[in-house]
CSV table of C-alpha atoms and ligand atoms in Angstrom, one decimal:
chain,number,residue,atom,x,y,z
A,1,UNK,CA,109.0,197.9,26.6
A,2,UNK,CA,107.6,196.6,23.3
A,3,UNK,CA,107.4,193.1,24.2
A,4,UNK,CA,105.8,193.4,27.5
A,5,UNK,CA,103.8,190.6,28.1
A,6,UNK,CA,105.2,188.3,24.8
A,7,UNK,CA,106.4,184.9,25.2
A,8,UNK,CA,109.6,183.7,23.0
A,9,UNK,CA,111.2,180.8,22.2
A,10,UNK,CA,114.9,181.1,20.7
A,11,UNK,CA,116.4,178.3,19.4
A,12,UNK,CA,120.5,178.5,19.6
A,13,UNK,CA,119.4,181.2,22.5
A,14,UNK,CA,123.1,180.3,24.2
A,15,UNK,CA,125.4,181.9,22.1
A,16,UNK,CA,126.2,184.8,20.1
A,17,UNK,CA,123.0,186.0,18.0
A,18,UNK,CA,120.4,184.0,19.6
A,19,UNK,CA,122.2,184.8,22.9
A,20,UNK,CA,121.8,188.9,22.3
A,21,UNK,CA,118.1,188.2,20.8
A,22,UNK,CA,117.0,186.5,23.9
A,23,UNK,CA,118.8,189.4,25.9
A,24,UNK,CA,117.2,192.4,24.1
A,25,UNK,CA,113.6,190.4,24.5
A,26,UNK,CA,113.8,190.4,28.1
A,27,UNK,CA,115.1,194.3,27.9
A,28,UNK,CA,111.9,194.6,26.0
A,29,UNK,CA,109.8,193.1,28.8
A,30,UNK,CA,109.5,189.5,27.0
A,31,UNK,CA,110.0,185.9,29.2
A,32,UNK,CA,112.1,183.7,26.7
A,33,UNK,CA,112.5,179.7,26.4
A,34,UNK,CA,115.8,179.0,24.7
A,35,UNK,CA,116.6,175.5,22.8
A,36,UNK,CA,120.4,174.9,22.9
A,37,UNK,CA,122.6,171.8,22.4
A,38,UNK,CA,124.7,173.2,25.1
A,39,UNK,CA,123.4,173.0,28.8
A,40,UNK,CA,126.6,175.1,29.9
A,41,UNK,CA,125.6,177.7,27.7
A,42,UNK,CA,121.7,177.9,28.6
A,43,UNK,CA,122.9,177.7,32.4
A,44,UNK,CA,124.9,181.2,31.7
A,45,UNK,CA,121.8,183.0,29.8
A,46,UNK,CA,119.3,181.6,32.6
A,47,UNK,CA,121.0,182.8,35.0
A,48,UNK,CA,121.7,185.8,33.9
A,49,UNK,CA,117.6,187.1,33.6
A,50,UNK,CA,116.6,185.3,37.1
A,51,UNK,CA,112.6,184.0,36.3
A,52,UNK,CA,112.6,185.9,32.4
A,53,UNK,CA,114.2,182.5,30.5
A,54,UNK,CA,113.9,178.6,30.5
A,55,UNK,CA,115.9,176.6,29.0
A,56,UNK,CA,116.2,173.4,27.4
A,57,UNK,CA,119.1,171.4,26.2
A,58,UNK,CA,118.4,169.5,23.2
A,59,UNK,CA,119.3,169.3,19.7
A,60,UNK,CA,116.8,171.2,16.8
A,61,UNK,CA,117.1,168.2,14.5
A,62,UNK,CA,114.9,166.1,17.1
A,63,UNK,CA,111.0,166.4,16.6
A,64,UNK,CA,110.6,165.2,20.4
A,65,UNK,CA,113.3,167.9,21.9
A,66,UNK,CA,111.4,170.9,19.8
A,67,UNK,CA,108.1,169.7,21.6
A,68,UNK,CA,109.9,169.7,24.7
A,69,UNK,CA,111.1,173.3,24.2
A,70,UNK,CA,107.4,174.0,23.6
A,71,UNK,CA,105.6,172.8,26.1
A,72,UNK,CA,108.6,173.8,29.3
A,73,UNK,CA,107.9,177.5,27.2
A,74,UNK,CA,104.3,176.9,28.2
A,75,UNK,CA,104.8,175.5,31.6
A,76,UNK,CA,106.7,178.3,32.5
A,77,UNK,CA,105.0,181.2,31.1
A,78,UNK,CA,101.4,179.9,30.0
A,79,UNK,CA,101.9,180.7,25.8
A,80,UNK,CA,104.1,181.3,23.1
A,81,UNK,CA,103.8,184.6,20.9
A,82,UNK,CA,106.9,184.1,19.0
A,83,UNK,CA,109.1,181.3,17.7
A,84,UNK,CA,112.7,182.3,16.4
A,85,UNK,CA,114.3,179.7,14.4
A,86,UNK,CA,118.2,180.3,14.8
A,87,UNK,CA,120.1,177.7,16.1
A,88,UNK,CA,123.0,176.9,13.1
A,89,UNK,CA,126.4,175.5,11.9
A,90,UNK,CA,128.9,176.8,9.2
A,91,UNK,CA,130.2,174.8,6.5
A,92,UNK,CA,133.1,177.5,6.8
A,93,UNK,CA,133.5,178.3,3.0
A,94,UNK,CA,134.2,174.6,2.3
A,95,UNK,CA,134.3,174.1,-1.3
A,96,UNK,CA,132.4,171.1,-3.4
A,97,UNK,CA,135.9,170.1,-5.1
A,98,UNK,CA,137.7,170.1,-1.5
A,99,UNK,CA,135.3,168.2,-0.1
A,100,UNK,CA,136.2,164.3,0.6
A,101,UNK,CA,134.1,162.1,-1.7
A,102,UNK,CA,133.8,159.4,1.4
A,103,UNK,CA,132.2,162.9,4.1
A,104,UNK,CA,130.1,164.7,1.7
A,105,UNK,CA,126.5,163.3,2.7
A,106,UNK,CA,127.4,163.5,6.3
A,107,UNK,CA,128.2,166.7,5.6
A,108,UNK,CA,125.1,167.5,3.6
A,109,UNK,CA,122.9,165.9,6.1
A,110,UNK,CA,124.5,167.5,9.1
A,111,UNK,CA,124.4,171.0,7.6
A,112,UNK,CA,120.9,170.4,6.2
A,113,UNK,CA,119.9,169.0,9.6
A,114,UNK,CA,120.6,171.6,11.7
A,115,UNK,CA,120.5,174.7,9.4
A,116,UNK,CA,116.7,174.1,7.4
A,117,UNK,CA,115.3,170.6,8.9
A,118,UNK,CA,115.9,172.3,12.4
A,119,UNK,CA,113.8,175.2,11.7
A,120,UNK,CA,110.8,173.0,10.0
A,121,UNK,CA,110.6,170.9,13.4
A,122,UNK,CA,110.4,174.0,15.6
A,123,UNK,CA,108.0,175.4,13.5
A,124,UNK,CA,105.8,172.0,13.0
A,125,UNK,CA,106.3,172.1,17.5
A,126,UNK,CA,105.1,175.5,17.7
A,127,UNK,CA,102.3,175.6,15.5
A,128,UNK,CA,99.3,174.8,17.8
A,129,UNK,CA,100.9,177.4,20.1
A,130,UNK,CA,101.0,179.9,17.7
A,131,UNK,CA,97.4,179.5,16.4
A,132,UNK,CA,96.4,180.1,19.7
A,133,UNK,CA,97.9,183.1,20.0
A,134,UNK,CA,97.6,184.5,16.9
A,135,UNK,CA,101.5,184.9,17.1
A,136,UNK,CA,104.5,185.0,14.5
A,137,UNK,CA,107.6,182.9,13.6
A,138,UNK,CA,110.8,184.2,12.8
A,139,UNK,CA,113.8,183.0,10.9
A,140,UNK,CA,118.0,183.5,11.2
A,141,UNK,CA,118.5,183.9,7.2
A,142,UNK,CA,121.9,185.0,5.9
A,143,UNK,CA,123.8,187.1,3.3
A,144,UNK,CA,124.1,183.2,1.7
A,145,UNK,CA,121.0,182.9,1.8
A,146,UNK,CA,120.6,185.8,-1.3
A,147,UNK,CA,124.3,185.9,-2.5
A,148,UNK,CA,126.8,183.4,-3.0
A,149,UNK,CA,130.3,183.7,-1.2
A,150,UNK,CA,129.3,183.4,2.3
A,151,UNK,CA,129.5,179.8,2.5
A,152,UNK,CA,130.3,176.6,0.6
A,153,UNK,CA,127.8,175.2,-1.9
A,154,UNK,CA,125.6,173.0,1.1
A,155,UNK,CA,125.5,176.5,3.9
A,156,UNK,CA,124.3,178.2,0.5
A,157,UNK,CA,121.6,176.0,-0.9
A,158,UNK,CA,120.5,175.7,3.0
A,159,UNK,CA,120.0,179.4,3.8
A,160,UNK,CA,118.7,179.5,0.2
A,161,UNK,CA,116.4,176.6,1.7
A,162,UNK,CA,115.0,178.8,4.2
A,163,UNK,CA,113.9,181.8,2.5
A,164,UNK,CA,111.6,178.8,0.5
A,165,UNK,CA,110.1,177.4,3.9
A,166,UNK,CA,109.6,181.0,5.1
A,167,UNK,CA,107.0,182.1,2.0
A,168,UNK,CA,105.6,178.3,1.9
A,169,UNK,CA,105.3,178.9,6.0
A,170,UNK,CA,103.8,182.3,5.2
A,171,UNK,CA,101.6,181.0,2.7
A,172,UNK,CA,100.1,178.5,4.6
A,173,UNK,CA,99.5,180.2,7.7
A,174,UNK,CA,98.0,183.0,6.6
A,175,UNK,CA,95.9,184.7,8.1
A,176,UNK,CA,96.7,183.4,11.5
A,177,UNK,CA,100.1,183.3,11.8
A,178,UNK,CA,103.1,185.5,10.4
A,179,UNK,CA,106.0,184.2,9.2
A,180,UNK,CA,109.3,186.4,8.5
A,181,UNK,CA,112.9,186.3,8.1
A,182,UNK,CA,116.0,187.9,8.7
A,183,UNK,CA,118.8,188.0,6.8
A,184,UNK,CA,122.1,189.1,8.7
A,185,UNK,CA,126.3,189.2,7.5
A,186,UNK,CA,129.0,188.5,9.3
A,187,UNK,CA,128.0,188.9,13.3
A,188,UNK,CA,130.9,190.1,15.9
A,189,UNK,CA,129.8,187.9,18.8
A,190,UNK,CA,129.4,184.8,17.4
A,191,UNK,CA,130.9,181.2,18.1
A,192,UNK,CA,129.4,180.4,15.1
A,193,UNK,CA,130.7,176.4,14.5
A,194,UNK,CA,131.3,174.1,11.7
A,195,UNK,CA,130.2,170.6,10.8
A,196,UNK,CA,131.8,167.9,12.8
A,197,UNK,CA,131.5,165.4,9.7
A,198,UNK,CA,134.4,168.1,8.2
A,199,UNK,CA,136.4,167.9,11.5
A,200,UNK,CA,135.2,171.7,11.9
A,201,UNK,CA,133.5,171.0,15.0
A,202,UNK,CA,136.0,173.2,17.2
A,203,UNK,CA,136.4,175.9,14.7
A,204,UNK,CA,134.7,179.2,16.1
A,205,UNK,CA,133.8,182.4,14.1
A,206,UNK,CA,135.3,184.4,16.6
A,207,UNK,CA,138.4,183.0,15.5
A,208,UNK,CA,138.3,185.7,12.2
A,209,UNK,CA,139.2,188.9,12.1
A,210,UNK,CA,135.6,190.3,11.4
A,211,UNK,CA,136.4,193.8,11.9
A,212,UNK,CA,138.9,193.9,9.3
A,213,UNK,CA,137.3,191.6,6.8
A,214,UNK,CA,134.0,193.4,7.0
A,215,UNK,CA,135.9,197.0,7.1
A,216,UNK,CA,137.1,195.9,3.5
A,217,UNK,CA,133.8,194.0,2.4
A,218,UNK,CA,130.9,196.2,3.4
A,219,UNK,CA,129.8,199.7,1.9
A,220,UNK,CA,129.4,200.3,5.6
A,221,UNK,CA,132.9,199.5,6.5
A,222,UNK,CA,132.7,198.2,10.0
A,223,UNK,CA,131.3,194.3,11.5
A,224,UNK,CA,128.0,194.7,13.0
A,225,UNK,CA,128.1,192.8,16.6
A,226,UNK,CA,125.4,190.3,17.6
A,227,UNK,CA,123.4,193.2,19.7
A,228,UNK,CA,123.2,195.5,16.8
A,229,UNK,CA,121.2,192.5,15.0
A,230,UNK,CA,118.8,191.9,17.5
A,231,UNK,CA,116.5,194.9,16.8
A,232,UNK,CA,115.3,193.7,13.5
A,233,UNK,CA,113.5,190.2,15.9
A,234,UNK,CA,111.8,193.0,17.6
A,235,UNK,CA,110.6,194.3,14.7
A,236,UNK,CA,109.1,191.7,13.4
A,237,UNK,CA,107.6,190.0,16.7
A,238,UNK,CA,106.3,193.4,18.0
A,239,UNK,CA,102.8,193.3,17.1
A,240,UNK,CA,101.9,197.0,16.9
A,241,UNK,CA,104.4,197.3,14.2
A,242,UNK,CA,104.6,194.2,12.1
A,243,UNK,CA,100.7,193.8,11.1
A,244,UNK,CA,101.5,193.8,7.6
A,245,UNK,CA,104.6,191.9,7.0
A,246,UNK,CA,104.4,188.3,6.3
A,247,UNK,CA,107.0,186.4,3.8
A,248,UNK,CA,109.0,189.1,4.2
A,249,UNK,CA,112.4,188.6,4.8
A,250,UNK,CA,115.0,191.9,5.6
A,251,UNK,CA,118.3,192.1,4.1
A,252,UNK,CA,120.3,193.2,7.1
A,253,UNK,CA,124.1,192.6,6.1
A,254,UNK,CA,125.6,196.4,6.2
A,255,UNK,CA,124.9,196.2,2.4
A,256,UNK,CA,126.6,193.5,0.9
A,257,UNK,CA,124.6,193.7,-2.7
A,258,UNK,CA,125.1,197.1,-2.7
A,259,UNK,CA,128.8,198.0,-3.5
A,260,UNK,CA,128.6,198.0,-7.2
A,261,UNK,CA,131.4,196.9,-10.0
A,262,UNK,CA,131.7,200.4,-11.5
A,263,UNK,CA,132.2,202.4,-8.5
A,264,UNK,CA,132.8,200.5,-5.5
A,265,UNK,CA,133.2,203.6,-3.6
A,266,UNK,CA,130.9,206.2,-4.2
A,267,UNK,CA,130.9,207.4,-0.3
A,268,UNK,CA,134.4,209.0,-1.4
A,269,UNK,CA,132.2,211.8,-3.3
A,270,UNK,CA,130.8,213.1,-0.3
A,271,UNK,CA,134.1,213.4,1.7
A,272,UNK,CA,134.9,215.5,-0.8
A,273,UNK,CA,132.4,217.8,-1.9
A,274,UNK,CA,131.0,218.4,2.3
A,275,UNK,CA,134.7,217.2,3.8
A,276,UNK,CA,135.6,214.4,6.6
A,277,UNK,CA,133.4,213.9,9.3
B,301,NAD,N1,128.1,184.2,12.5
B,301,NAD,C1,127.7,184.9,11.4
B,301,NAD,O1,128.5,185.7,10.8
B,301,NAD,C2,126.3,184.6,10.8
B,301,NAD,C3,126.0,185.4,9.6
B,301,NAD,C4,124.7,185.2,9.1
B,301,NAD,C5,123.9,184.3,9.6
B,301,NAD,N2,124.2,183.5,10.7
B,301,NAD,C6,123.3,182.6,11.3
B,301,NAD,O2,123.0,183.1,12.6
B,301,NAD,C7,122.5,181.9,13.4
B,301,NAD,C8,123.1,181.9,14.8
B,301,NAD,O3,124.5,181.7,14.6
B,301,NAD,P1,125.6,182.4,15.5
B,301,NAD,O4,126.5,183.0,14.6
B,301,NAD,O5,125.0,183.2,16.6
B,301,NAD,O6,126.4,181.1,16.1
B,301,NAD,P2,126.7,180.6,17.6
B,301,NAD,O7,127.4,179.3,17.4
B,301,NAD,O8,127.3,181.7,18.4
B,301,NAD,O9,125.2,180.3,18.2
B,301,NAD,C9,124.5,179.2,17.7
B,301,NAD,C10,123.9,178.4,18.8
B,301,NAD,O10,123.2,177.3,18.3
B,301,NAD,C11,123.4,176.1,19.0
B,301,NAD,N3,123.2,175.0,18.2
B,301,NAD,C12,124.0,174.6,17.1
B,301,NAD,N4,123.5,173.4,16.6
B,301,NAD,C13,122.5,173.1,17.4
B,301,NAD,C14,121.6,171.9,17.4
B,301,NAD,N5,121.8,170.9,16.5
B,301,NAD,N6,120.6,171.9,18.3
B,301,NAD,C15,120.5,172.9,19.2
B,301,NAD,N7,121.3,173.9,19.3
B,301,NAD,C16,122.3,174.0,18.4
B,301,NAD,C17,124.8,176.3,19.5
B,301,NAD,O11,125.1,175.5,20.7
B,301,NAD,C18,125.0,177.8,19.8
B,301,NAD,O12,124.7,178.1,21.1
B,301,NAD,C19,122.7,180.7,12.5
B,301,NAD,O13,121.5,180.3,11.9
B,301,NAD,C20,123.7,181.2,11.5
B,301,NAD,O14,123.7,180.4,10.3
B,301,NAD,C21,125.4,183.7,11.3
């Protein structure tokens, strides 16, 4: 029970990652607030963990709805010890040159909107909270947010975005306040959408064959499912273990940078020099 007695508030808390966070908080003894543009989907988690989660239905790129996730977090459960940022969309890989000339600030503002403004309203919300409780904020990074490839050019330059606004957030809040990231690949689990000003509104991430595409991409050969992220929010919001990280933000991606041109598969030395296992 490392979070007994913590408060959280998960944005994008109905579905896939933010959905398996807010469930391994409450495993962890936390009560959770979740901010979701889907009431159907906030109804499902809520009443899942009877009296351990709120939730409000609004959308992250409103100032007024993040201050409404705030204080029903503090209604409910009298503080908040931990923010995590999370709720996104997917540009799903689309290229600058496919792109139509006439959508491509929609896009942009959509993507931006949800994806790096979202997060800078929840935290801006949460702040006075935080201060009081001497708490920590957490962000939903992304492999695209260090490499290219796992996105178009606007998911890219937002998850890039974010690793920014976590070391300014870190910077500024210091020493009150600890601000950290994480940075996961492709998640089994997730409903992950895309941008309605693409027509991708309907597409789903569970639509891919993850298993198969991460088998073949990652130096750990399997898809990692939304659960097996969750730990690394614990991590960071448990405060008997995080006291020294702040700007930090953890590579979790089942080693995308680490494959290698040379020898993109060094693993097949052990096999044979100790055998299969
Ligand atoms: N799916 C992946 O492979 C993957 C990989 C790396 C990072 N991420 C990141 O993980 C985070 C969570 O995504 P997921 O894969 O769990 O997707 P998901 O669609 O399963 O969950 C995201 C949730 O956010 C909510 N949401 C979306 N826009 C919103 C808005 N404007 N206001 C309020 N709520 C909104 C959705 O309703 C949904 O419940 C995102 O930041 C995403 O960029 C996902």
């Amino acid at each position: 029970m490392r979070m007994k007695d913590q408060v959280a508030l998960v944005t994008g808390g109905g579905s896939g990652l933010g959905k398996a966070i807010v469930e391994r908080f409450v495993k962890e003894g936390a009560r959770v607030a979740i901010l979701d543009r889907s009431p159907e989907r906030i109804e499902e988690v809520v009443s899942a963990h009877q009296g351990a989660v709120v939730g409000v239905a609004g959308d992250v790129r409103s100032m007024d709805d993040n201050k409404n996730a705030v204080a029903e977090c503090v209604k409910a459960f009298g503080k908040l010890d931990t923010l995590i940022g999370n709720a996104g969309v997917w540009d799903y890989n689309a290229t600058l040159a496919s792109a139509d000339d006439d959508r491509i600030s929609d896009a942009i503002n959509e993507l931006i909107g949800i994806n790096l403004n979202g997060y800078i309203l929840a935290a801006k919300a949460a702040l006075p909270e935080l201060y009081k409780s001497k708490g920590n904020a957490i962000f939903t990074v992304s492999n695209a947010g260090l490499y290219p490839g796992g996105g178009g050019v606007i998911y890219t330059a937002a998850k890039h975005g974010v690793i920014g606004m976590i070391k300014q957030m870190a910077h500024e809040w210091a020493p009150h306040i600890r601000v950290n990231g994480v940075a996961p690949g492709g998640i089994g689990g997730s409903n992950l959408a895309g941008l309605a000003s693409l027509s991708q509104e309907n597409n789903s991430f569970s639509d891919l064959p993850l298993d198969d595409l991460m088998k073949q991409i990652l130096p750990l050969e399997k898809a990692f499912y939304a659960d097996e992220y969750a730990g690394a929010y614990v991590f960071f919001a448990d405060r008997n273990d995080n006291g020294p990280a702040t700007g930090a933000v953890l590579n979790f991606d089942g080693g995308i940078g680490m494959r290698g041109f040379m020898s993109p598969n060094m693993g097949a030395e052990l096999v044979e020099k100790f055998g299969a296992i």
